[in-house]
Coordinates of C-alpha atoms in Angstrom, one line a residue:
X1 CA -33.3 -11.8 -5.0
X2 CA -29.6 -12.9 -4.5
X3 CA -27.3 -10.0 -5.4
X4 CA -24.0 -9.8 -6.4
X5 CA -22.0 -7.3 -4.0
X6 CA -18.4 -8.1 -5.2
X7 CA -17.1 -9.2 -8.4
X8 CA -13.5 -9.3 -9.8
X9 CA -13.2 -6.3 -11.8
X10 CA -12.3 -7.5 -15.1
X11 CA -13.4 -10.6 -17.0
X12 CA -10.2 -11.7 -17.9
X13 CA -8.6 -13.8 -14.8
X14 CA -4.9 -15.2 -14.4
X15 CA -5.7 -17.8 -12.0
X16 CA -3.5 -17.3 -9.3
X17 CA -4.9 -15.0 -7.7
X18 CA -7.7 -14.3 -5.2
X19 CA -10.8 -14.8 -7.3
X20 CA -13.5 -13.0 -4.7
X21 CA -17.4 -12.9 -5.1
X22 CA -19.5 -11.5 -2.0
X23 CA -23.5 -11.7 -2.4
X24 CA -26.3 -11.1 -0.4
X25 CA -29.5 -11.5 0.0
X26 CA -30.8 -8.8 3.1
X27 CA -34.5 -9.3 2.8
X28 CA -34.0 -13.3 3.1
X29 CA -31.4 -12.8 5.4
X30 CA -33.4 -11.2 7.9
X31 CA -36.5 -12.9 7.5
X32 CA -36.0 -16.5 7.0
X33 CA -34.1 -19.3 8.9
X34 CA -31.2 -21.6 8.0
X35 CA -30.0 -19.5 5.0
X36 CA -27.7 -20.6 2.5
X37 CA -25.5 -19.2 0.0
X38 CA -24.9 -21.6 -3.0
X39 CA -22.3 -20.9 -5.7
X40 CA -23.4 -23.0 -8.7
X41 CA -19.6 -23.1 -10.3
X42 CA -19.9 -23.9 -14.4
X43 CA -16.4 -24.1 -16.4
X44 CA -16.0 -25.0 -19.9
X45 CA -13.7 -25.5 -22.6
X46 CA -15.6 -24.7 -25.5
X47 CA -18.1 -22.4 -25.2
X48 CA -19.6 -20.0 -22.6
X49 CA -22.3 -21.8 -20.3
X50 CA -26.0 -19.7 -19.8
X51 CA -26.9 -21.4 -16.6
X52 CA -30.4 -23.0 -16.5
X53 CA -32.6 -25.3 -14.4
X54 CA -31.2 -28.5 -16.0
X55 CA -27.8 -27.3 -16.3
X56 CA -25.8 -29.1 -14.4
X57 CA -22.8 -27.4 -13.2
X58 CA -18.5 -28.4 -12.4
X59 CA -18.9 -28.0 -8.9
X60 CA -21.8 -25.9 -6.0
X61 CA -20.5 -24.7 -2.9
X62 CA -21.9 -23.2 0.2
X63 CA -21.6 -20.5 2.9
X64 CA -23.0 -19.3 5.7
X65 CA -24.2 -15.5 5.9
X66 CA -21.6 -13.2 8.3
X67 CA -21.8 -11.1 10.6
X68 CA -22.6 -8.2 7.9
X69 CA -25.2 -10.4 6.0
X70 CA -23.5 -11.5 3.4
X71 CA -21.5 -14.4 1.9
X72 CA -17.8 -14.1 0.8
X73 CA -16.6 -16.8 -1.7
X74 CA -12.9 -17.1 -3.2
X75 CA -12.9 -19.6 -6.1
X76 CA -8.8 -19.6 -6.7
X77 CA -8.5 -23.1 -5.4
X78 CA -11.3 -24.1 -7.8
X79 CA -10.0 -22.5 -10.8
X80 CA -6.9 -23.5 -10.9
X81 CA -7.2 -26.6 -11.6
X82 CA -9.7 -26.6 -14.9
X83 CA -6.5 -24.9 -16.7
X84 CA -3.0 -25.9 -17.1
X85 CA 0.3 -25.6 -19.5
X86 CA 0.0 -26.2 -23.4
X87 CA 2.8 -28.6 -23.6
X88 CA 1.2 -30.2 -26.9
X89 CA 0.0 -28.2 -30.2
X90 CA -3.8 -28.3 -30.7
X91 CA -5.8 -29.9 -33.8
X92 CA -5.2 -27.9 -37.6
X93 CA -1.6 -26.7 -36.6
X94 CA 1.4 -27.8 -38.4
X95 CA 5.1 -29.3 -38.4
X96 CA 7.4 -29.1 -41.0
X97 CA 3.5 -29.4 -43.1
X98 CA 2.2 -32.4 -41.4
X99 CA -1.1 -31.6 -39.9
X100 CA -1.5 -31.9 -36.0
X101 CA -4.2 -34.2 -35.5
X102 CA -5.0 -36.8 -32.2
X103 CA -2.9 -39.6 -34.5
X104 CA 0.0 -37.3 -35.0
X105 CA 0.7 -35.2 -32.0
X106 CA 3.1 -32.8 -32.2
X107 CA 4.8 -31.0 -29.1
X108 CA 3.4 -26.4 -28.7
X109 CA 7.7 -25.6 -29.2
X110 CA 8.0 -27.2 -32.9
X111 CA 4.8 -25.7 -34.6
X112 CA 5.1 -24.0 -37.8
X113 CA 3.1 -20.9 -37.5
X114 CA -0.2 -20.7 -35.4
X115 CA -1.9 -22.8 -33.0
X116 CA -4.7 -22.1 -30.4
X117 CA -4.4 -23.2 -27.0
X118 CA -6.0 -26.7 -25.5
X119 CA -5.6 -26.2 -22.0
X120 CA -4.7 -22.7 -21.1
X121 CA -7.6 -21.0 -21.3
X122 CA -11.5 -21.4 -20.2
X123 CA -14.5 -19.9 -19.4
X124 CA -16.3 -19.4 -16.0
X125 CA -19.8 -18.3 -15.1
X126 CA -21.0 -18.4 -11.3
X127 CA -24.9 -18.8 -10.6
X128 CA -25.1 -17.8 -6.8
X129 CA -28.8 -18.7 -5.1
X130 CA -30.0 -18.5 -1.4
X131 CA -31.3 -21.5 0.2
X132 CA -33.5 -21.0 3.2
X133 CA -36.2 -22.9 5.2
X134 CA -39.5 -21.1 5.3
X135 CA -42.1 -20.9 8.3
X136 CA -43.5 -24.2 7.0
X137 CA -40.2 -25.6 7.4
X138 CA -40.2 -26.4 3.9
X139 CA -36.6 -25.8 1.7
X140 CA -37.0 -22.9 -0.7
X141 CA -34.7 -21.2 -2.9
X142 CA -34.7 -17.5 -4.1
X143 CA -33.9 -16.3 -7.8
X144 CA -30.5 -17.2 -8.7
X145 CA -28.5 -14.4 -10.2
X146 CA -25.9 -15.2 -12.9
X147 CA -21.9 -13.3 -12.9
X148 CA -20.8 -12.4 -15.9
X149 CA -18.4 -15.1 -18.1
X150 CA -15.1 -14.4 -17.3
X151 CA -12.0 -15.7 -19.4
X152 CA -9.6 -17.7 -17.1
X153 CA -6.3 -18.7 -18.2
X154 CA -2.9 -20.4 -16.2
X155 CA -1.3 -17.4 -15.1
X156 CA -0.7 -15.7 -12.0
X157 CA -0.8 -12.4 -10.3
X158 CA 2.6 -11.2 -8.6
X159 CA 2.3 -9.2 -5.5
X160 CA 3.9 -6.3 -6.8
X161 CA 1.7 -6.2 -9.8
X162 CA -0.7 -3.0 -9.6
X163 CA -4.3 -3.7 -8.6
X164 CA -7.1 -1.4 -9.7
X165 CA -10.5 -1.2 -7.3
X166 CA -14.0 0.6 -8.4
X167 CA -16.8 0.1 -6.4
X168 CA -15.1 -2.8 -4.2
X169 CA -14.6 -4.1 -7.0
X170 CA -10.4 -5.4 -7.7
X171 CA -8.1 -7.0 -10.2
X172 CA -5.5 -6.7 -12.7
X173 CA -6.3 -5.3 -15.9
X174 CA -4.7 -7.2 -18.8
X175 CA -5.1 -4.5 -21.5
X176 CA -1.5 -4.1 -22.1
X177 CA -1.9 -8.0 -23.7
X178 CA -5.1 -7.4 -25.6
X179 CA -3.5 -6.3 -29.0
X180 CA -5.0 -3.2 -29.8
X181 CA -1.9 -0.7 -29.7
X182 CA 1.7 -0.2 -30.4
X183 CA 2.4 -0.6 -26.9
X184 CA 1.2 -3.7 -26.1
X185 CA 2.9 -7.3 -25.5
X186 CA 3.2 -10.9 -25.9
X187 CA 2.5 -12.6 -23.5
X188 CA 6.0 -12.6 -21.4
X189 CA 8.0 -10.7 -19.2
X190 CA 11.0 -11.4 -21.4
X191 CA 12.9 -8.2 -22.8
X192 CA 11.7 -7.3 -26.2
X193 CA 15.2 -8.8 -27.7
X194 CA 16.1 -11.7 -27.3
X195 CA 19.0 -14.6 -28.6
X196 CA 19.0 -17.9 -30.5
X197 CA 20.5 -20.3 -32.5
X198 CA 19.6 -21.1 -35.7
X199 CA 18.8 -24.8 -34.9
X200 CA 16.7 -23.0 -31.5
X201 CA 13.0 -23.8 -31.2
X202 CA 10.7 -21.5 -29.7
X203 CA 6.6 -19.8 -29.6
X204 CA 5.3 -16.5 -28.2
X205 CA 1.7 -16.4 -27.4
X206 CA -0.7 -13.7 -27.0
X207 CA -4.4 -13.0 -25.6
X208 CA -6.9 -12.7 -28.5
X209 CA -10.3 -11.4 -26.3
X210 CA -11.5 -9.8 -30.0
X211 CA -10.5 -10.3 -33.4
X212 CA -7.8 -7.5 -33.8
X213 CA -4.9 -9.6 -35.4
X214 CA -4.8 -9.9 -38.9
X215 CA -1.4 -10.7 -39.3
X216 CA 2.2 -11.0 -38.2
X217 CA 4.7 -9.5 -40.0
X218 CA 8.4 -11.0 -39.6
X219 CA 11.3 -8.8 -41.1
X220 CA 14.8 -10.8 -41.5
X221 CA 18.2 -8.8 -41.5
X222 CA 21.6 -9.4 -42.0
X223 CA 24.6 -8.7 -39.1
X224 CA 24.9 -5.4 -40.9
X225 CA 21.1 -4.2 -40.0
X226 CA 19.8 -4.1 -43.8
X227 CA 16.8 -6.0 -44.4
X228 CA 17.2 -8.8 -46.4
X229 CA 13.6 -10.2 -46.1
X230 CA 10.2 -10.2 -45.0
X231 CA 6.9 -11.7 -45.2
X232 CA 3.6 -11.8 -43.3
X233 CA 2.0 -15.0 -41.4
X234 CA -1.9 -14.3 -41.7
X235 CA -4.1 -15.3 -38.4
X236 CA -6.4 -17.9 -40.4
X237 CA -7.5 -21.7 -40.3
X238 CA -4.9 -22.9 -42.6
X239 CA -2.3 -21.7 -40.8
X240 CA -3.5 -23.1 -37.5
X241 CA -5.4 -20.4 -36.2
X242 CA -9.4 -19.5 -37.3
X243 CA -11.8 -18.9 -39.3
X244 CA -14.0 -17.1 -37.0
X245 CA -13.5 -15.9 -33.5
X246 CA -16.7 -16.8 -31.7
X247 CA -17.0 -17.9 -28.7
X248 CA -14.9 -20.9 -28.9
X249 CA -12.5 -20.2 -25.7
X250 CA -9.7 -22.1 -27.8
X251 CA -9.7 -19.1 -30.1
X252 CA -8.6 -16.6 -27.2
X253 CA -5.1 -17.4 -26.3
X254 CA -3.1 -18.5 -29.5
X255 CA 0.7 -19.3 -30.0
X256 CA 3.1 -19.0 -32.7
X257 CA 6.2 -20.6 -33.8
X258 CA 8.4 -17.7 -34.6
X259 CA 12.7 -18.6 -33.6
X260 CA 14.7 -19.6 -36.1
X261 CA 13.8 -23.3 -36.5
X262 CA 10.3 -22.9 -36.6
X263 CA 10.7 -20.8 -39.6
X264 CA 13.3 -23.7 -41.6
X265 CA 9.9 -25.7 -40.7
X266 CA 8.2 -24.2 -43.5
X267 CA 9.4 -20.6 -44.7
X268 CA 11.2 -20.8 -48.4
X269 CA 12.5 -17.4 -47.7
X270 CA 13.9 -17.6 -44.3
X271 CA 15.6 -21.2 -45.5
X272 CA 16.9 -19.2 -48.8
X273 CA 18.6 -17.4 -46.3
X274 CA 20.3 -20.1 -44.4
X275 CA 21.5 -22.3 -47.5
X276 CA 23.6 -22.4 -49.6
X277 CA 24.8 -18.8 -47.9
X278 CA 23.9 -18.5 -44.5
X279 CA 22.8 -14.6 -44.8
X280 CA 20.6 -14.9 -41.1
X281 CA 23.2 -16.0 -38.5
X282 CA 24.4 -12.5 -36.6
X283 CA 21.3 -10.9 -37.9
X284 CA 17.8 -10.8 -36.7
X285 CA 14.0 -11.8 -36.7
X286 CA 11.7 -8.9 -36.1
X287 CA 8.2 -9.6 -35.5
X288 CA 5.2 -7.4 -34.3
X289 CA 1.3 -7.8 -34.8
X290 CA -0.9 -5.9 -37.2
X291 CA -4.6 -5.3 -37.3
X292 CA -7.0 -5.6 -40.6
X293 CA -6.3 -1.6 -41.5
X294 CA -1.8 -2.8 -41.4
X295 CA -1.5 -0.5 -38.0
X296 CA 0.5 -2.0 -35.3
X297 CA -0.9 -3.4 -32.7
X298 CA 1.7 -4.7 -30.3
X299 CA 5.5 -3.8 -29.7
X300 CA 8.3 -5.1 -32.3
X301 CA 10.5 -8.0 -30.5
X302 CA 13.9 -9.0 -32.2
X303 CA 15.5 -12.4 -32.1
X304 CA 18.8 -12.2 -32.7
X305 CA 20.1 -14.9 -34.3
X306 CA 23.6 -16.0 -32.8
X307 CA 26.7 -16.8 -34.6
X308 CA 28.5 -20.3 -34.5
X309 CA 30.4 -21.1 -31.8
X310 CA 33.8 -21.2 -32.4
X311 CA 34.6 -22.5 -29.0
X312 CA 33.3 -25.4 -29.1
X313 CA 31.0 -24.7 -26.1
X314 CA 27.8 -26.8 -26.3
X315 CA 24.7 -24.9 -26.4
X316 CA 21.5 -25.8 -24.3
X317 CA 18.2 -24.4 -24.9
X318 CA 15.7 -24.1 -21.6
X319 CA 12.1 -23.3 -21.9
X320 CA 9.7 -22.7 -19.0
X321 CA 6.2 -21.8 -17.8
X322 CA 5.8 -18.2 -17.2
X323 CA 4.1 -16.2 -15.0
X324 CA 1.1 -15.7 -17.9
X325 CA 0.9 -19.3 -18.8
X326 CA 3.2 -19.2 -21.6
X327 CA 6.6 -20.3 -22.5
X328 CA 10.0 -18.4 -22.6
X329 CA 13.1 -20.0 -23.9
X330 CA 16.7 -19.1 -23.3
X331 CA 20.0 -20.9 -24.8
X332 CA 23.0 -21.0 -22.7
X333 CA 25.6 -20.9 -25.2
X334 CA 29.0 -20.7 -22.8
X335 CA 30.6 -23.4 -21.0
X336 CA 28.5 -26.5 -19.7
X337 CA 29.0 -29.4 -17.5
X338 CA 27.4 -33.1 -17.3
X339 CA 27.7 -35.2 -14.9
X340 CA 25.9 -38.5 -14.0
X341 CA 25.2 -39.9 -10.6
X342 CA 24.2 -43.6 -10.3
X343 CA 22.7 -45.6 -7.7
X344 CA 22.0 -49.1 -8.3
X345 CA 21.3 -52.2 -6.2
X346 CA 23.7 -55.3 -5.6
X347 CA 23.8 -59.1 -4.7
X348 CA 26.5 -62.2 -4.2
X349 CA 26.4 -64.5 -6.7
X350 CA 27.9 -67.9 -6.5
X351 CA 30.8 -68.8 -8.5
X352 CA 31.3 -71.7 -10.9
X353 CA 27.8 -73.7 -12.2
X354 CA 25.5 -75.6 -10.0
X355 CA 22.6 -76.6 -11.8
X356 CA 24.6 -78.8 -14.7
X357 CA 26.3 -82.4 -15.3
X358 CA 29.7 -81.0 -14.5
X359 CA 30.9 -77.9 -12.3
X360 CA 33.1 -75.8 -14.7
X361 CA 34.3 -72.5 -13.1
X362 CA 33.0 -69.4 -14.9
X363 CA 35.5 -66.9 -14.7
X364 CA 33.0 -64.0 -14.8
X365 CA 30.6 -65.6 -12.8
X366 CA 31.0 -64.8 -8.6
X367 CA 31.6 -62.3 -6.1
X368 CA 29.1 -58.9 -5.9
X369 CA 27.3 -58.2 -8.7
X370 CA 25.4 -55.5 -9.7
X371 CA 21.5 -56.4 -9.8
X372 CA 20.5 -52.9 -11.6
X373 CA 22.2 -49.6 -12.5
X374 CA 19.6 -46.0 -12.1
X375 CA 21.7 -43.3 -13.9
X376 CA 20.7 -39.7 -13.6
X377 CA 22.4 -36.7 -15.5
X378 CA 22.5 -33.6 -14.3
X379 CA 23.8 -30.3 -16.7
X380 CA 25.1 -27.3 -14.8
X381 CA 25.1 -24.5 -17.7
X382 CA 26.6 -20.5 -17.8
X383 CA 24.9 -17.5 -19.7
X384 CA 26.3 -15.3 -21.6
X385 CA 26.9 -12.0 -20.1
X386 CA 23.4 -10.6 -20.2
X387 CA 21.7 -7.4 -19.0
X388 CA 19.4 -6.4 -15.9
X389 CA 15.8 -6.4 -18.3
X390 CA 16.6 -10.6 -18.6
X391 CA 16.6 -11.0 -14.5
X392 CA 12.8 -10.8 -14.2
X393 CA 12.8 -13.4 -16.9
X394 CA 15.6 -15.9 -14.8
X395 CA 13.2 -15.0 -11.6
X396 CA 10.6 -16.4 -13.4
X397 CA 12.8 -19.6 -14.4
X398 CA 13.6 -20.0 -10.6
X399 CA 9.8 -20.1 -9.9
X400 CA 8.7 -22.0 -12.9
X401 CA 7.1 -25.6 -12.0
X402 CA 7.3 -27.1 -15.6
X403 CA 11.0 -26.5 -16.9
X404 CA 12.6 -28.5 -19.7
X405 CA 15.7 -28.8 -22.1
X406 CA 14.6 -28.0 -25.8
X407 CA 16.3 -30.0 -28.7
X408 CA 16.6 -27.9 -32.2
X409 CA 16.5 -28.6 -35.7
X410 CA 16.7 -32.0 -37.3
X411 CA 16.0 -34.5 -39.5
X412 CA 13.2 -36.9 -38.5
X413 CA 12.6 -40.4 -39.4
X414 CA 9.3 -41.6 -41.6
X415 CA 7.8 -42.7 -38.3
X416 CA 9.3 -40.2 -35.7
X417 CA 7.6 -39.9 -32.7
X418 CA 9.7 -37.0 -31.9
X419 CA 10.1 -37.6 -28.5
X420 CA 13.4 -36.5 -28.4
X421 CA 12.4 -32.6 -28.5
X422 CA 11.4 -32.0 -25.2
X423 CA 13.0 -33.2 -22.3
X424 CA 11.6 -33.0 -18.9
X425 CA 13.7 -31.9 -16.3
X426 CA 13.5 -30.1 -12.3
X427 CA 15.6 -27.1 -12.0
X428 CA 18.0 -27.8 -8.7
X429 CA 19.4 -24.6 -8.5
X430 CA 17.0 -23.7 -5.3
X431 CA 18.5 -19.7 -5.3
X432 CA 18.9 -16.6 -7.3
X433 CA 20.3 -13.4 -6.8
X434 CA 19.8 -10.4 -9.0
X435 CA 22.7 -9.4 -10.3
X436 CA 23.0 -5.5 -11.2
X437 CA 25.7 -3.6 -13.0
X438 CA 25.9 -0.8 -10.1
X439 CA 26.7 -3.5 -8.3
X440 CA 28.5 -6.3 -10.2
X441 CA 29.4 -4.6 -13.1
X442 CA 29.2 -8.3 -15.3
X443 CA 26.1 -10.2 -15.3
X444 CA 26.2 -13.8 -15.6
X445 CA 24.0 -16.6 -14.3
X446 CA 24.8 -20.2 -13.3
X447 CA 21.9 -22.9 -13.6
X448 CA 22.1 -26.5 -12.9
X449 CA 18.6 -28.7 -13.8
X450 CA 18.6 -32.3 -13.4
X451 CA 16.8 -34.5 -16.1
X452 CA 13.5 -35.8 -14.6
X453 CA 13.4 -39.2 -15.8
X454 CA 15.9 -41.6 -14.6
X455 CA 17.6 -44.0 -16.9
X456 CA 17.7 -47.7 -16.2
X457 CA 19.4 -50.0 -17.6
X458 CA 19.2 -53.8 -18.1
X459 CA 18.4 -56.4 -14.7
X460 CA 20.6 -59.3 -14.2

């Protein structure tokens, strides 16, 4: 019978990192000729596969026994590519009340309380077999053995973070994002407070492996520190999450919109708070995670929520990937900078008319002429000065692949296709150095990104 040797340790996987099974099969091995190991690979995005005789599965690979017997697979390069960024909100969430359906998208940033993921998170189950040709030179294959389901999701595995090992056995326990203490996190590397406008957009998300959460509770003070309200945003299916947890893989990585605009999406009391008096702005958000019994079960993070600029600087709100597969936000609120670069192509045109009764000469007609005009902005922007627990977060920007600039609050039209929310754009700042106050004494950051899509304008 096939054996499994080697396993990662834990069954949830970030999948950037070396995903290793070994198996072996000695009896087979040392017997029989030609011998096989196949990896049966089955990923899905609903529910758990069992493996059976007529199931047919994403992808089978092979290997060769090695020198010790056995056969080593690393299914990273597999993985990784059955899960990806949740750039859009799933089914049953909400903006500003509208349902999110497949007729009326809406983008993960804008959603009004809960939604659970679409593409961040699957499940993965491995059938390994061994193949052989027996002394009738006939193909045979020996009892397959199954892996346990594992819960993958689009993160990745640093090479400083701490690895634990049992029996040969490695990975990274994620138990400090599982929700079941005071202790434990969202899931970013952000510092626990954080900065935004009131117009600023923004989610945190979270693993959900059981059903600990029961509700978040958001506290609102004022610039003095005295509470001036609160209320609790229950994990359920009307507020975009679920009913019931089972095994829907959907259900174990959920986000919420939680910054300030999120909350004007739908919140009477947090928008009693902003008009006619705006009681909010130099205050804060608290929010932290509570389990059926009202004990916490994850840390408290604050939002502070800025006051207007009186500078007239313009503020511009980043949000990127993370290293968990989630999205942090930050809004550069000193100076910025725009500029455009364009590159078009030309051509000589004739002067005058040539293809009429008379020849009359044009005055705007002749010489070079520009045959189309590419325009592409860039925005170089400053931070504020900020402390040393935000430069793992700005590493993270650095290395981010998906990066864009957020748009805040505002007024849609009836048929708003709100496209203009999230723009895409590639971060050209190719460097960053970390900044200390040993050594620096003031920390500030310079970014520049460049807008991804390149406007063009009309053809002659």
């Amino acid at each position: 019978m096939t054996t499994i040797e080697q396993e990662p340790l834990y069954p949830q996987l970030p999948v950037g990192q070396e995903v290793i099974f070994v198996v072996s099969n000695n009896t087979i091995v040392a017997t029989q000729t030609n011998v096989r190991f196949i990896a049966d690979v089955y990923i899905s995005d609903t529910t758990a596969i069992s493996p059976t005789t007529t199931t047919v599965p994403t992808a089978t690979f092979k290997t060769t026994p090695n020198n010790a017997g056995v056969g080593i697979f690393d299914f990273r390069q597999v993985v990784e590519n059955y899960v990806s960024a949740d750039n859009m909100a799933a089914n049953n969430s909400e903006y500003k009340g509208t349902l999110t359906t497949d007729d009326t998208p809406h983008p993960i940033h804008l959603i009004d309380k809960f939604s659970i993921n679409k593409k961040g998170a699957r499940w993965l189950t491995i059938q390994f077999k061994t193949q052989y040709i027996d002394a009738n030179g006939d193909t045979q294959i020996d009892t397959p053995q199954n892996s346990v389901d594992y819960q993958i999701f689009n993160g990745y595995l640093k090479y400083t973070d701490e690895l634990d090992i049992f029996n040969n056995d490695f990975g990274y326990s994620l138990g400090i994002f599982n929700l079941s203490s005071s202790s434990d996190r969202f899931l970013t590397n952000a510092p626990k407070t954080q900065y935004a406008n009131l117009e600023d957009y923004g989610t945190v998300a979270f693993l959900a492996p059981n059903d600990n959460l029961e509700y978040i509770q958001l506290i609102y003070r004022d610039s003095s520190g005295s509470q001036i309200g609160t209320e609790d945003v229950d994990k359920d299916f009307a507020n975009g999450a679920y009913a019931n947890l089972g095994s829907q893989i959907s259900n174990r990585l959920l986000y919420l919109g939680c910054f300030p605009a999120n909350l004007q999406n739908w919140s009477s009391t947090f928008n009693a708070l902003v008009s006619p008096v705006d009681q909010i702005s130099g205050g804060s958000i608290e929010l932290r995670a509570f389990n059926v019994s009202n004990t916490a079960i994850s840390k408290t993070y604050t939002i502070n929520v800025n006051c207007p600029d009186t500078k007239g600087f313009e503020s511009i709100r980043l949000c990127w990937l993370n290293q968990w597969g989630a999205w942090d936000y930050y809004t550069f609120t000193k100076k910025s900078v725009r500029s455009i670069s364009t590159k078009g192509s030309t051509y000589e045109q004739l002067a005058g008319t040539w293809n009429e009764a008379a020849y009359r000469v044009d005055s705007y007609k002749g010489g070079k002429k520009a045959f189309r005009v590419n325009a592409t902005e860039k925005i170089q922007m400053n931070t504020d000065f900020v402390s040393e627990s935000e430069n793992v977060m700005f590493e993270e920007l650095i290395n981010s692949p998906e990066v864009y600039i957020l748009d805040g609050y505002q007024t849609d039209g009836t048929f708003s296709a709100l496209n203009q929310y999230v723009i895409p754009t590639r971060l050209t700042t190719s460097s960053f150095t970390r900044k200390t106050v040993a050594n620096d004494k003031l920390i500030q950051y310079t970014f520049e990104v460049e807008k991804s899509k390149t406007l063009r304008t009309q053809s002659i």
